[in-house]
Coordinates of C-alpha atoms (C1' of nucleotides) in Angstrom, one line a residue:
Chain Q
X1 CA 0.0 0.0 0.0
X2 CA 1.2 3.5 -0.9
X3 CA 1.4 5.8 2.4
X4 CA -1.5 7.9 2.5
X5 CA -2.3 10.7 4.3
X6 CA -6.1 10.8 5.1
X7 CA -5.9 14.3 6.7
X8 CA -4.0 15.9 3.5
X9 CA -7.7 15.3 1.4
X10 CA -11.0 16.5 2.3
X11 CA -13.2 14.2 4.7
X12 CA -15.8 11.7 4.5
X13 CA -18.9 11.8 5.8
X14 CA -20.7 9.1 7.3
X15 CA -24.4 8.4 7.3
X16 CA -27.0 5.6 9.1
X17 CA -29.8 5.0 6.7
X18 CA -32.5 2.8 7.3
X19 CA -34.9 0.2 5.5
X20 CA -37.5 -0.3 8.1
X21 CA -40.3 -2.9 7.0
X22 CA -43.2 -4.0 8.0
X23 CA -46.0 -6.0 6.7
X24 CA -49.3 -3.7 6.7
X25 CA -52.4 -5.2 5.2
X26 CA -50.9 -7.7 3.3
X27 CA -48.5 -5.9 1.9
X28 CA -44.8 -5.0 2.4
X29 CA -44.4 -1.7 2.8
X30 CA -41.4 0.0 4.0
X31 CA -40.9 3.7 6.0
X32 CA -40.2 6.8 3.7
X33 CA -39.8 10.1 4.8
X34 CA -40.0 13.4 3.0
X35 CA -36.9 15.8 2.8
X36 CA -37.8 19.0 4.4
X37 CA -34.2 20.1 2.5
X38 CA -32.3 20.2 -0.7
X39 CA -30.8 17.9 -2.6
X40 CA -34.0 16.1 -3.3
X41 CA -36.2 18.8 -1.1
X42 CA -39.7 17.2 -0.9
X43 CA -38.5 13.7 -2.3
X44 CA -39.6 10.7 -0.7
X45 CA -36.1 9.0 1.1
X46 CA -35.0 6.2 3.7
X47 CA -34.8 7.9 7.0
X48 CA -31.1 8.0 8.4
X49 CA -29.0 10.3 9.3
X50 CA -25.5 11.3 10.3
X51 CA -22.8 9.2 12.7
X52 CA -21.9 11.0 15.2
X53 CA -18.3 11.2 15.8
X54 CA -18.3 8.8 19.5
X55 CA -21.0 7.1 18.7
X56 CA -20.6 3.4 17.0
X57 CA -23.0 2.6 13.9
X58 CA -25.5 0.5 15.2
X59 CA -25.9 2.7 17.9
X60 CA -26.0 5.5 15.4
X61 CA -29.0 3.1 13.7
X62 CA -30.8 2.7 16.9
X63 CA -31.1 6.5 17.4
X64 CA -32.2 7.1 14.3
X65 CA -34.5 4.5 14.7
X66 CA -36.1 5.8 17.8
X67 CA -36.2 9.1 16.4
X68 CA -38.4 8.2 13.2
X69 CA -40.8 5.4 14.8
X70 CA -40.4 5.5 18.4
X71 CA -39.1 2.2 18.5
X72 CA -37.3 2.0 21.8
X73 CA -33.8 1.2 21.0
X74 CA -31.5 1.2 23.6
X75 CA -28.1 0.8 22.4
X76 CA -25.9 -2.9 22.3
X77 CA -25.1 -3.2 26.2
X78 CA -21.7 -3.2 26.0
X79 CA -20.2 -4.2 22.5
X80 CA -17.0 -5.2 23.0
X81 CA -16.8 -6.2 18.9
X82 CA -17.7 -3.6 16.6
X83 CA -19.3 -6.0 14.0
X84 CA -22.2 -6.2 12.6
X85 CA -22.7 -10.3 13.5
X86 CA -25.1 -10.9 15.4
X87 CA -28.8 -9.2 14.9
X88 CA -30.0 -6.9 17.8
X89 CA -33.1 -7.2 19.1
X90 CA -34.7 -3.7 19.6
X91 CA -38.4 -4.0 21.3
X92 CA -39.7 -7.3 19.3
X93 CA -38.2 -5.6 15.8
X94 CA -35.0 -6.9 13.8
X95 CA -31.7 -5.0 13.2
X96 CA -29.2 -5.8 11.0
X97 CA -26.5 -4.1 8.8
X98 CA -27.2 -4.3 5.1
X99 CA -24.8 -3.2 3.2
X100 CA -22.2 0.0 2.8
X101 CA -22.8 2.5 -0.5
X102 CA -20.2 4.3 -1.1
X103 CA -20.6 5.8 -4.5
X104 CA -18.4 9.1 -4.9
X105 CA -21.4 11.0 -6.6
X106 CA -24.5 9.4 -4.6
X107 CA -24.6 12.9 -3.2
X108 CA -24.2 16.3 -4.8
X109 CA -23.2 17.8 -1.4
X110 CA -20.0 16.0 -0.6
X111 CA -18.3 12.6 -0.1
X112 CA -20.7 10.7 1.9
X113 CA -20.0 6.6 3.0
X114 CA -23.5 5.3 3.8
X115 CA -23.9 2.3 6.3
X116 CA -27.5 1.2 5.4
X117 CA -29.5 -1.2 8.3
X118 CA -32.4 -3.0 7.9
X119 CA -34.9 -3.1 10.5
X120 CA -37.9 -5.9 10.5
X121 CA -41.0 -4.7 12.4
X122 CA -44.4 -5.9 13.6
X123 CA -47.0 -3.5 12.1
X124 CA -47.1 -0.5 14.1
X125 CA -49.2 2.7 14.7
X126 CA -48.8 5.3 12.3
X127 CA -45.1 6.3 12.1
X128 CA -44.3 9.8 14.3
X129 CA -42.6 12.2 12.6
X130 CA -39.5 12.9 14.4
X131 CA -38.4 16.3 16.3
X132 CA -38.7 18.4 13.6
X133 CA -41.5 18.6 11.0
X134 CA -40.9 16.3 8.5
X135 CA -43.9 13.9 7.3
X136 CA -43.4 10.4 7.6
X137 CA -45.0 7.0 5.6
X138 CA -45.7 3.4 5.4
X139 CA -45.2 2.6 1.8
X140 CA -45.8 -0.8 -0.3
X141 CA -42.1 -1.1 -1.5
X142 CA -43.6 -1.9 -5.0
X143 CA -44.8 1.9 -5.1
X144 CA -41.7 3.2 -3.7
X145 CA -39.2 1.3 -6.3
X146 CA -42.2 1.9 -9.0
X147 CA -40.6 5.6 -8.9
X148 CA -41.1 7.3 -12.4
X149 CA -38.4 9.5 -13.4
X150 CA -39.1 13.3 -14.4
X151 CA -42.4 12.7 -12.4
X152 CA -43.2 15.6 -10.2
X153 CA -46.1 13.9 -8.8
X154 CA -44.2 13.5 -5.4
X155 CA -46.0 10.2 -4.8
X156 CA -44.7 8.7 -7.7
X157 CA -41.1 10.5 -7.7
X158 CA -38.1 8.0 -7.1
X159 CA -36.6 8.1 -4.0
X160 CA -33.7 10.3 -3.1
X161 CA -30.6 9.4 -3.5
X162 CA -29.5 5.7 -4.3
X163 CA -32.4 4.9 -1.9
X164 CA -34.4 2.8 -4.7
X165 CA -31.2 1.1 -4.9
X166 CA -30.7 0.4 -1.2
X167 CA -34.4 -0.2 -0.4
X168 CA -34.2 -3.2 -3.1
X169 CA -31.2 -5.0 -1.6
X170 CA -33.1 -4.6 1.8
X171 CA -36.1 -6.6 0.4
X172 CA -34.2 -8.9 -1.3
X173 CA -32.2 -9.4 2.0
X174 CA -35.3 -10.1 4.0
X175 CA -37.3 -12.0 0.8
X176 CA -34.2 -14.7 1.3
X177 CA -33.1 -14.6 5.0
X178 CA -37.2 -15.5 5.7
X179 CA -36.1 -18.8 4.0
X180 CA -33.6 -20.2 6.1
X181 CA -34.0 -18.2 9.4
X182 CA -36.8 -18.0 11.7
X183 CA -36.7 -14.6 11.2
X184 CA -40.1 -13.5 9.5
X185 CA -41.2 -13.6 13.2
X186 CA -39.6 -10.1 13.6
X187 CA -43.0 -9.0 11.7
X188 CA -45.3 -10.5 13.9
X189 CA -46.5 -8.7 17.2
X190 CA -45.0 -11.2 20.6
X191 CA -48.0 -13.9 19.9
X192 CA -49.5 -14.9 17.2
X193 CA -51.1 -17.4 15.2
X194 CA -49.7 -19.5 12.8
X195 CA -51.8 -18.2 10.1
X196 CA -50.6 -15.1 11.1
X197 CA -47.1 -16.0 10.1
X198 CA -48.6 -17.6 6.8
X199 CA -49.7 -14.5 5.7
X200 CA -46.2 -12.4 6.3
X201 CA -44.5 -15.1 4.5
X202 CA -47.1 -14.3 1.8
X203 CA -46.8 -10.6 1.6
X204 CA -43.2 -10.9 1.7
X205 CA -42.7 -13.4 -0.5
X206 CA -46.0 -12.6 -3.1
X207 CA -47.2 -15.7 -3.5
X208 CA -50.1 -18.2 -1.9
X209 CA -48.9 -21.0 0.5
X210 CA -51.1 -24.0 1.5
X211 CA -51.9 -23.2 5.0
X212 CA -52.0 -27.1 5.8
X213 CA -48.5 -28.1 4.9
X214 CA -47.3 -24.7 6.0
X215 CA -48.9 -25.8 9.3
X216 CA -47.2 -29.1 9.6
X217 CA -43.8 -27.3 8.8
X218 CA -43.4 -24.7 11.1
X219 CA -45.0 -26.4 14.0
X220 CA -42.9 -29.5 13.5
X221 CA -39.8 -28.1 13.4
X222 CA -38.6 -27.9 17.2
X223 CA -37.9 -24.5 18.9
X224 CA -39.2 -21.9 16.1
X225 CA -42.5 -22.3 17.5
X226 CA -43.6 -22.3 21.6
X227 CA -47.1 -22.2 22.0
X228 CA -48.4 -19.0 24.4
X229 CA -51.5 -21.2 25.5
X230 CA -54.2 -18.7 24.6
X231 CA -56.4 -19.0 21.2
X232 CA -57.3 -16.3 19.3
X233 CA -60.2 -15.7 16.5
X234 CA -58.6 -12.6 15.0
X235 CA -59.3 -13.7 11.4
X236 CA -62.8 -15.4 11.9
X237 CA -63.5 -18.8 11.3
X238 CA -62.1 -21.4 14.1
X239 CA -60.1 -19.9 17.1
X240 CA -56.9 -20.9 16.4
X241 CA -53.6 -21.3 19.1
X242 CA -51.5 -18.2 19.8
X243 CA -47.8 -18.8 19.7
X244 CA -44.5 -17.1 20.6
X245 CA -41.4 -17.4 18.9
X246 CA -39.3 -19.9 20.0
X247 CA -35.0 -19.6 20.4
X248 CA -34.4 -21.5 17.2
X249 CA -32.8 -19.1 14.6
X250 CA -31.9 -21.2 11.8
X251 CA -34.4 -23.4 10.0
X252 CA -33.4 -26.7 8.5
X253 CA -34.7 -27.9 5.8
X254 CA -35.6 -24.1 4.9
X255 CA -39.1 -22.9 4.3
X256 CA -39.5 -23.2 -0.1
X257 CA -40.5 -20.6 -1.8
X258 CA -42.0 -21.3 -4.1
X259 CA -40.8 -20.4 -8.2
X260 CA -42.8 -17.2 -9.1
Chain G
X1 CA -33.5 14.0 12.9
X2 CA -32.1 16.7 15.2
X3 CA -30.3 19.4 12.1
X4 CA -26.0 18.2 12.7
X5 CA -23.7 20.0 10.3
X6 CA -20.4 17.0 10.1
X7 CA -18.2 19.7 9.0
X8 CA -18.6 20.9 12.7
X9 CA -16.8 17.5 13.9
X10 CA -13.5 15.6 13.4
X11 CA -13.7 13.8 10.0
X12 CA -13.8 10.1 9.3
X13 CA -11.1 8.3 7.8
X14 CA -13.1 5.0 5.6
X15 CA -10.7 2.5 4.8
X16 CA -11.4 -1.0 2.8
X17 CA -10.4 -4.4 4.4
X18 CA -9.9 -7.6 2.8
X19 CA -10.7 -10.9 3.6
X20 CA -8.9 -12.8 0.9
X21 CA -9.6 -16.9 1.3
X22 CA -8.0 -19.5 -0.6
X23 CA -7.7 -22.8 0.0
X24 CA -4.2 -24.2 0.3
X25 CA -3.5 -28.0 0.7
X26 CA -6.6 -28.9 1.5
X27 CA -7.0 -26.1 4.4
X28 CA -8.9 -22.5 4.4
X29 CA -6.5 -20.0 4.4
X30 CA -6.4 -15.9 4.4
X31 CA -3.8 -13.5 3.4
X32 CA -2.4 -11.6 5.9
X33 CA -0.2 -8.8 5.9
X34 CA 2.7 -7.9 8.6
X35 CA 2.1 -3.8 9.6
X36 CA 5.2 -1.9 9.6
X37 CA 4.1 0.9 11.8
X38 CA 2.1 1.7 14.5
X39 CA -0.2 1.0 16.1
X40 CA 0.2 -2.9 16.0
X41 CA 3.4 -2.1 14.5
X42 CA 4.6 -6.2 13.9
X43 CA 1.3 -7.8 14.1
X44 CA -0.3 -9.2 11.2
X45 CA -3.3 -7.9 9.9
X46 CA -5.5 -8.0 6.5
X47 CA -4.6 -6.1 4.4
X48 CA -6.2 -2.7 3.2
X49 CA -6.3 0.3 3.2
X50 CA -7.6 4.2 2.9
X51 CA -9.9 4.7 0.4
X52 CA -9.4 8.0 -1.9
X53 CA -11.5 10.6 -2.4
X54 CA -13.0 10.0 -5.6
X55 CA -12.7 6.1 -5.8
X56 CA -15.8 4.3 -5.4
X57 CA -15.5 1.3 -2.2
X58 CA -15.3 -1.6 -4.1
X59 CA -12.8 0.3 -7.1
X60 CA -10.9 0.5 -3.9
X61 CA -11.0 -2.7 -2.9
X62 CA -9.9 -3.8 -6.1
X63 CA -6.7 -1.4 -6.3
X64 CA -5.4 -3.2 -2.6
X65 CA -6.3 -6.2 -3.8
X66 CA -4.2 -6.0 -6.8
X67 CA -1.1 -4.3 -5.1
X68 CA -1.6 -7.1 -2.4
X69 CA -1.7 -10.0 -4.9
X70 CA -1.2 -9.2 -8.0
X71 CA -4.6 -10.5 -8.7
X72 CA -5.9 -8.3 -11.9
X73 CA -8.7 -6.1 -11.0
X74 CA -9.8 -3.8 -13.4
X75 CA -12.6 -1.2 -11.6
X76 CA -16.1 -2.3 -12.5
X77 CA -16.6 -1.2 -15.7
X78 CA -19.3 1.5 -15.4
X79 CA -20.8 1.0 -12.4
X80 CA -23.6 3.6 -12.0
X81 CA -24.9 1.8 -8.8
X82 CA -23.0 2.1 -6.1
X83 CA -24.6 -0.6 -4.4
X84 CA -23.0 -4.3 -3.3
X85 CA -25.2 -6.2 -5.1
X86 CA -23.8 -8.2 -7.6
X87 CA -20.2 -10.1 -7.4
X88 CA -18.0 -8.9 -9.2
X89 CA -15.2 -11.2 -10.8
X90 CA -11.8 -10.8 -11.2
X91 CA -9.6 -13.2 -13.0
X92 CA -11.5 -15.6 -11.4
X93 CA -11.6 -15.0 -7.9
X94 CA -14.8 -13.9 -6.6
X95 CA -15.2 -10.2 -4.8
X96 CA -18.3 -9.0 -2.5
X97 CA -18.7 -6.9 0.0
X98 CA -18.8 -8.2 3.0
X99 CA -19.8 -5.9 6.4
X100 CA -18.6 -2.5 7.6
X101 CA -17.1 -1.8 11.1
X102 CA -17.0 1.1 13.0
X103 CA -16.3 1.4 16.7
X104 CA -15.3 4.1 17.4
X105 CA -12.3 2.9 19.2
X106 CA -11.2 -0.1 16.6
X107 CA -8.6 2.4 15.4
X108 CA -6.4 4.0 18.3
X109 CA -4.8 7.4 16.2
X110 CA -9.0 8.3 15.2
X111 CA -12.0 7.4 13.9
X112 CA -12.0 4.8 11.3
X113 CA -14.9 3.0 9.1
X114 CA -13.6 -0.1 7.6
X115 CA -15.6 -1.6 4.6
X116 CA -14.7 -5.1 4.5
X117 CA -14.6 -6.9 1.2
X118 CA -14.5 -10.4 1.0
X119 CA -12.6 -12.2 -2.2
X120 CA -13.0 -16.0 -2.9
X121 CA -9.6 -17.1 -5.0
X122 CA -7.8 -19.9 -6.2
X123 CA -4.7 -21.3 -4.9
X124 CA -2.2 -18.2 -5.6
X125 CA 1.5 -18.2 -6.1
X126 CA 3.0 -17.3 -2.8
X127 CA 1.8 -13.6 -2.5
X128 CA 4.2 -11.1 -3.3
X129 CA 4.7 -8.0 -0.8
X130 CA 3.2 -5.2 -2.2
X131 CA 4.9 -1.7 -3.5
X132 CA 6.6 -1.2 0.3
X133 CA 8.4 -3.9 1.7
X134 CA 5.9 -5.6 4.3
X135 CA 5.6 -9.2 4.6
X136 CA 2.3 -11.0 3.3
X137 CA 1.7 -14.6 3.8
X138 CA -1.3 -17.3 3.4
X139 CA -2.3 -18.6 6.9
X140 CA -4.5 -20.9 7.8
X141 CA -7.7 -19.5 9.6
X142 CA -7.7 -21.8 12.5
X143 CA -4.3 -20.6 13.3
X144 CA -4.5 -16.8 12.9
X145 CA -8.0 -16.4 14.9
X146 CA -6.7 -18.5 17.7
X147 CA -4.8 -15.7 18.2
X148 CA -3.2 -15.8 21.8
X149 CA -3.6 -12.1 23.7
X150 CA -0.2 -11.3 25.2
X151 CA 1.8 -13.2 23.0
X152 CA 5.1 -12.0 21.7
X153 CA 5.5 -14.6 18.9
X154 CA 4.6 -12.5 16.3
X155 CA 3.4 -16.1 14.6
X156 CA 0.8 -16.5 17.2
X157 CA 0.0 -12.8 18.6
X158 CA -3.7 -11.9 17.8
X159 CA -4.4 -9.6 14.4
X160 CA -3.9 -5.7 14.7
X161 CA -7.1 -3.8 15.1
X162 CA -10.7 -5.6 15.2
X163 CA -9.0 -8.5 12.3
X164 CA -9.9 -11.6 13.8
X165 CA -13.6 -10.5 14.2
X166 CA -13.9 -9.2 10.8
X167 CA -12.0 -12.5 9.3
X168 CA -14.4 -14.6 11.4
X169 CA -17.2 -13.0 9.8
X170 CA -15.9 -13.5 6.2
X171 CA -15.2 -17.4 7.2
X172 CA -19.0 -17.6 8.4
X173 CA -20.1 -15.7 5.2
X174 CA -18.2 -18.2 2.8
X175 CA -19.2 -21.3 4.6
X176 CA -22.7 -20.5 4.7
X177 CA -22.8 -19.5 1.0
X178 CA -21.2 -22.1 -0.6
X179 CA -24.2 -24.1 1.1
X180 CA -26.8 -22.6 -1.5
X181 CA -24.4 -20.7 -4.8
X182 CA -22.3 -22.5 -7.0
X183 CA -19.6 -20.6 -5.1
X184 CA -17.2 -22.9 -4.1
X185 CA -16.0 -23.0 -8.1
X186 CA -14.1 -19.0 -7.4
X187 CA -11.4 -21.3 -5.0
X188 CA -10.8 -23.8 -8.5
X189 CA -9.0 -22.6 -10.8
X190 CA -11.3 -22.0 -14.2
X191 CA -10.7 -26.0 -15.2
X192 CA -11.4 -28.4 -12.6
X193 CA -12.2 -31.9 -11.5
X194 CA -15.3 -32.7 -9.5
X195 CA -12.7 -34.4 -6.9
X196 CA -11.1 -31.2 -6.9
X197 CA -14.5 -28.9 -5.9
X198 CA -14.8 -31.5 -3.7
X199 CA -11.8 -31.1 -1.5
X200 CA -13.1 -27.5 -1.7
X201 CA -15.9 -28.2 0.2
X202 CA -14.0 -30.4 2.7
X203 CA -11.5 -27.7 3.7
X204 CA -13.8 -24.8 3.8
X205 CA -16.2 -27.1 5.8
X206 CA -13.9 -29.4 7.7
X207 CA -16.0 -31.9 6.9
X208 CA -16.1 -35.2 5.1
X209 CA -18.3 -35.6 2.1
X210 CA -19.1 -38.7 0.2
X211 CA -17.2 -38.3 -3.4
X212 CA -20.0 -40.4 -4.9
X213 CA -23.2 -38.5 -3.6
X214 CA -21.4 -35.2 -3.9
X215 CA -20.6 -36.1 -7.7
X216 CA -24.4 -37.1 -9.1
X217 CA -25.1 -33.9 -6.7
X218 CA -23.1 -31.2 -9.0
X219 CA -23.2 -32.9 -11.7
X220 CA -26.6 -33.5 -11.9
X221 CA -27.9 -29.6 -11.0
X222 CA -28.1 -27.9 -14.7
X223 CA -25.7 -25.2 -15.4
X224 CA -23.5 -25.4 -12.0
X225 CA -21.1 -27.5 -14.0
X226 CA -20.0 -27.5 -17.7
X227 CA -17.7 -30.3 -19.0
X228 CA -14.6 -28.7 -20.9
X229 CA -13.6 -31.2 -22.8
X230 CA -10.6 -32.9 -21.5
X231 CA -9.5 -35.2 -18.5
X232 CA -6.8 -35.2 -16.0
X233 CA -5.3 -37.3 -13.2
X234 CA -3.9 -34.3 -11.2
X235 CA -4.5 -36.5 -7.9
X236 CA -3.4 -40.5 -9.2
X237 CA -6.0 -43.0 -10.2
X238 CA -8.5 -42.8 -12.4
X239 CA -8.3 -39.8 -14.8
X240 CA -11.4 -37.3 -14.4
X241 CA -13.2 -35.4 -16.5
X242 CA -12.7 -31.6 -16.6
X243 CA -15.0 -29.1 -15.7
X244 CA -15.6 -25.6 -15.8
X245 CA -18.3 -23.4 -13.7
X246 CA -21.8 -22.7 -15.6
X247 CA -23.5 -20.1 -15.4
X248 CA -25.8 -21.1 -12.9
X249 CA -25.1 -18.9 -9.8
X250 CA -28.3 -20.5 -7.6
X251 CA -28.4 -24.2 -6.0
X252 CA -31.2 -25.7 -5.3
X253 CA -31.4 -27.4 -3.2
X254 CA -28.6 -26.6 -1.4
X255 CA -25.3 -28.7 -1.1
X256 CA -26.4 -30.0 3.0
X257 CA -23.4 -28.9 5.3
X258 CA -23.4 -32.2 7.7
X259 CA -23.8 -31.6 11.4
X260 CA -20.2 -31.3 12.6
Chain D
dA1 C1' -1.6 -57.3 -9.1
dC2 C1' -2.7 -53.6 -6.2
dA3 C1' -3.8 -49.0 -4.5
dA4 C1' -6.3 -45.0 -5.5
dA5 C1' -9.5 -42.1 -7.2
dA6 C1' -13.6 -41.7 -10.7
dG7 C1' -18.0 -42.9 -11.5
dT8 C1' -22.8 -45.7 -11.6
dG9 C1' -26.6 -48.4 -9.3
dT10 C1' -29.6 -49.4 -5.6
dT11 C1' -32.3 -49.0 -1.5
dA12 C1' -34.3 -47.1 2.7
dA13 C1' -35.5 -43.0 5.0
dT14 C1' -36.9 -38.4 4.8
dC15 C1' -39.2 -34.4 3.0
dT16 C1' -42.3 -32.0 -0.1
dT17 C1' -46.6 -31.7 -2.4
dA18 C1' -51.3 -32.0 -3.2
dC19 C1' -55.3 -33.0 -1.6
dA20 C1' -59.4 -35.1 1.2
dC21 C1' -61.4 -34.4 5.3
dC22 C1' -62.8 -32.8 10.0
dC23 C1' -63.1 -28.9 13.7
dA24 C1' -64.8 -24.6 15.9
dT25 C1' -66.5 -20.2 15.5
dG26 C1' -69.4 -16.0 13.8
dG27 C1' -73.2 -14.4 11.2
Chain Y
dC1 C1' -77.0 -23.6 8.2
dC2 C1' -73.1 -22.2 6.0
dA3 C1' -68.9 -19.5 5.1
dT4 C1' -64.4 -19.0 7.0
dG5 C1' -60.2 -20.1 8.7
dG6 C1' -57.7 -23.9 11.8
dG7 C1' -55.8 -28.2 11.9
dT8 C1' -54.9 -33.6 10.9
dG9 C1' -54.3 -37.6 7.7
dT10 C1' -52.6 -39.8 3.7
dA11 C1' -50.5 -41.1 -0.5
dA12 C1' -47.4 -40.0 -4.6
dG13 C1' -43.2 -38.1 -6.0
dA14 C1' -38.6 -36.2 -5.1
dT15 C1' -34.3 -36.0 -2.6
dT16 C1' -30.8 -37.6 0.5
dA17 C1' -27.7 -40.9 2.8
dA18 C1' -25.4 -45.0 2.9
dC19 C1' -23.0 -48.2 0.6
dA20 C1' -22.0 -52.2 -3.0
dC21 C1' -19.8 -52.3 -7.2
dT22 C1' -17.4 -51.3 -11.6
dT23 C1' -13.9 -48.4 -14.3
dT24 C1' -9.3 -46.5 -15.3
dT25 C1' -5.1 -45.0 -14.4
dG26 C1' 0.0 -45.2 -11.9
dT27 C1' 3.4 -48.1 -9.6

DNA sequence: ACAAAAGTGTTAATCTTACACCCATGG
DNA sequence: CCATGGGTGTAAGATTAACACTTTTGT
């Protein structure tokens, strides 16, 4: 390697953003906010936001977090390891890094490095705006990566930035980790029924599951499910058990999904 | 988000690490590097580092990889995304982004954000230092992340900086994805026996796998494997026929990693 | 001839799939 | 009573795991 002198070129900046989702009436929809500022003023985004310079990324992530939904966040206890192994569980929801973007030009302003997380949530109230006055959304991602170019419809604008870009590798990320993990969970409030869990699987995925053999599967495979010992008739028809996710992580053989 | 100007704050330095796996007589091994200077001036580390102001991350990761090597890495050829999705192959060897770290205290001098790239190759000549005169050698992983804390023995002393975790995570990623992509053919070189990918398997695993089920296995998924045309008894007995990787980057199912 | 590695065949166990069928509730 | 979802049973097909057996080379 060449010596180089980081200090003799101007700095980097380094950003959190976020790809929150959530499944909302049987559809995945993800958080957008609207820039109250230029570049992009009144463009649909990712929420995120800047590192501060003591704090460590995921911590950055849970701020940010808490500041757009409200989701209590409290930081890792006491990371020792900076990495990103190892998903932290914030109030029921999913955290995870994503991926870093890094593109010289992805912003007009200056060099910005951009550490994007991914959250999983249950479906929650209305998102808050944050401290200041910005205006907040649940989005079905297919509307938000839909965007048309040279619309000024500012529903049907892209996203700011590489965000489109970002938001897709953040459903693609959950679309396959659902497969193998036990992690579609993470969208489900504490208890829930099994049909419940169908449906995310579903939304996420965009296809129909039998319910029957999806039944057999995920209640037959020891420690993703613990039953919570009430029954629930939520959906109509028959009441049907309530369950709690159980400590397994990793599921083997994985859930198919099935060819589109 | 509360407003935050960066340029009010100290500056981050982003630097790219490499996770560089190969696999050497039948074992899993990484490139390391010996540092020169402070901090950590002696240990071994991956090798990396800054990345310039108006290089993209993984251009970056290319240019260290190729004065670390030798490996040819040409910059991806126009990448307007800036995004991690999507290998990208050089020569051969495989290159993906892998996580990014940033305690704020994983670099002693200042705040650091280390991109980590991992790259997938096959069995190298012995690597050459790069344009300075440190020391580079392949190591087994075992050995350097059983890294002893308060060793001298600069053969068995921990890695510089938060190294071990990062190469731990790079292990993990290539173990588990192997499992389900037709990865495992980036550690042949581009003409190889089914015994060979085999072995591949085995090391990265530490497993044993039976040559017979594991042959009608690959060779019986369409695409993963494409015969080339000739044979070769490389390893004694019966001469094999020569493959090379098809295009098929998906396998499904997946190759089943054994219960160690 | 023998060792070593490459391949093929076969069988039992397991898992997926597709469906028939029954259960429990609300309207 | 009947629509709606919950849940169990079963049989056909696919896949894996284990291992017997043949093929083709080098020594």
């Amino acid at each position: 390697m060449a010596p180089y002198d980081p200090s003799a070129h101007p700095p980097f900046a380094v950003t959190v953003d976020l790809v929150v989702l959530t499944v909302r009436r049987h559809t995945l929809c993800a958080l957008a906010v609207r820039r109250g500022e230029p570049p992009y003023q009144g463009r649909w985004a990712l929420p995120g936001g800047f590192v501060r310079p003591d704090e460590d990324l995921m911590e950055a992530a849970c701020r940010e977090l808490a500041e757009e939904t409200g989701l209590r966040a409290q930081p890792p206890a006491s990371t020792a390891a900076a990495g990103p192994s190892g998903p932290y569980g914030t109030d029921g929801a999913h955290l995870e890094q994503l991926a870093t973007y890094g593109d010289p030009k992805r912003d007009p302003r200056m060099r910005v490095v951009s550490v994007a997380y991914l959250v999983l949530a249950p479906d929650l109230p209305a998102p808050r705006a944050g401290g200041d006055a910005r205006s907040a959304r649940w989005a079905p991602v297919t509307d938000l990566l839909r965007g048309e170019e040279g619309t000024d419809d500012e529903q049907r604008a892209p996203l700011a930035f590489d965000h489109a870009l970002i938001l897709a590798d953040g459903v693609e990320r959950a679309r396959s980790k659902i497969e193998y993990s036990s992690l579609a969970t993470a969208f489900c409030p504490s208890e829930f029924t099994v049909g419940e869990l169908r449906r995310v699987y579903e939304a996420v995925w965009g296809v129909a599951l039998d319910p029957r053999n999806f039944h057999r599967k995920v209640t037959g495979t020891p420690g993703f499910l613990v039953p919570a010992g009430g029954t629930t008739t939520r959906q109509g028809g028959r009441p049907a058990q309530l369950f709690r996710a159980g400590g397994a992580t990793l599921l083997n053989p994985p859930m198919l999904r099935p060819e589109v």
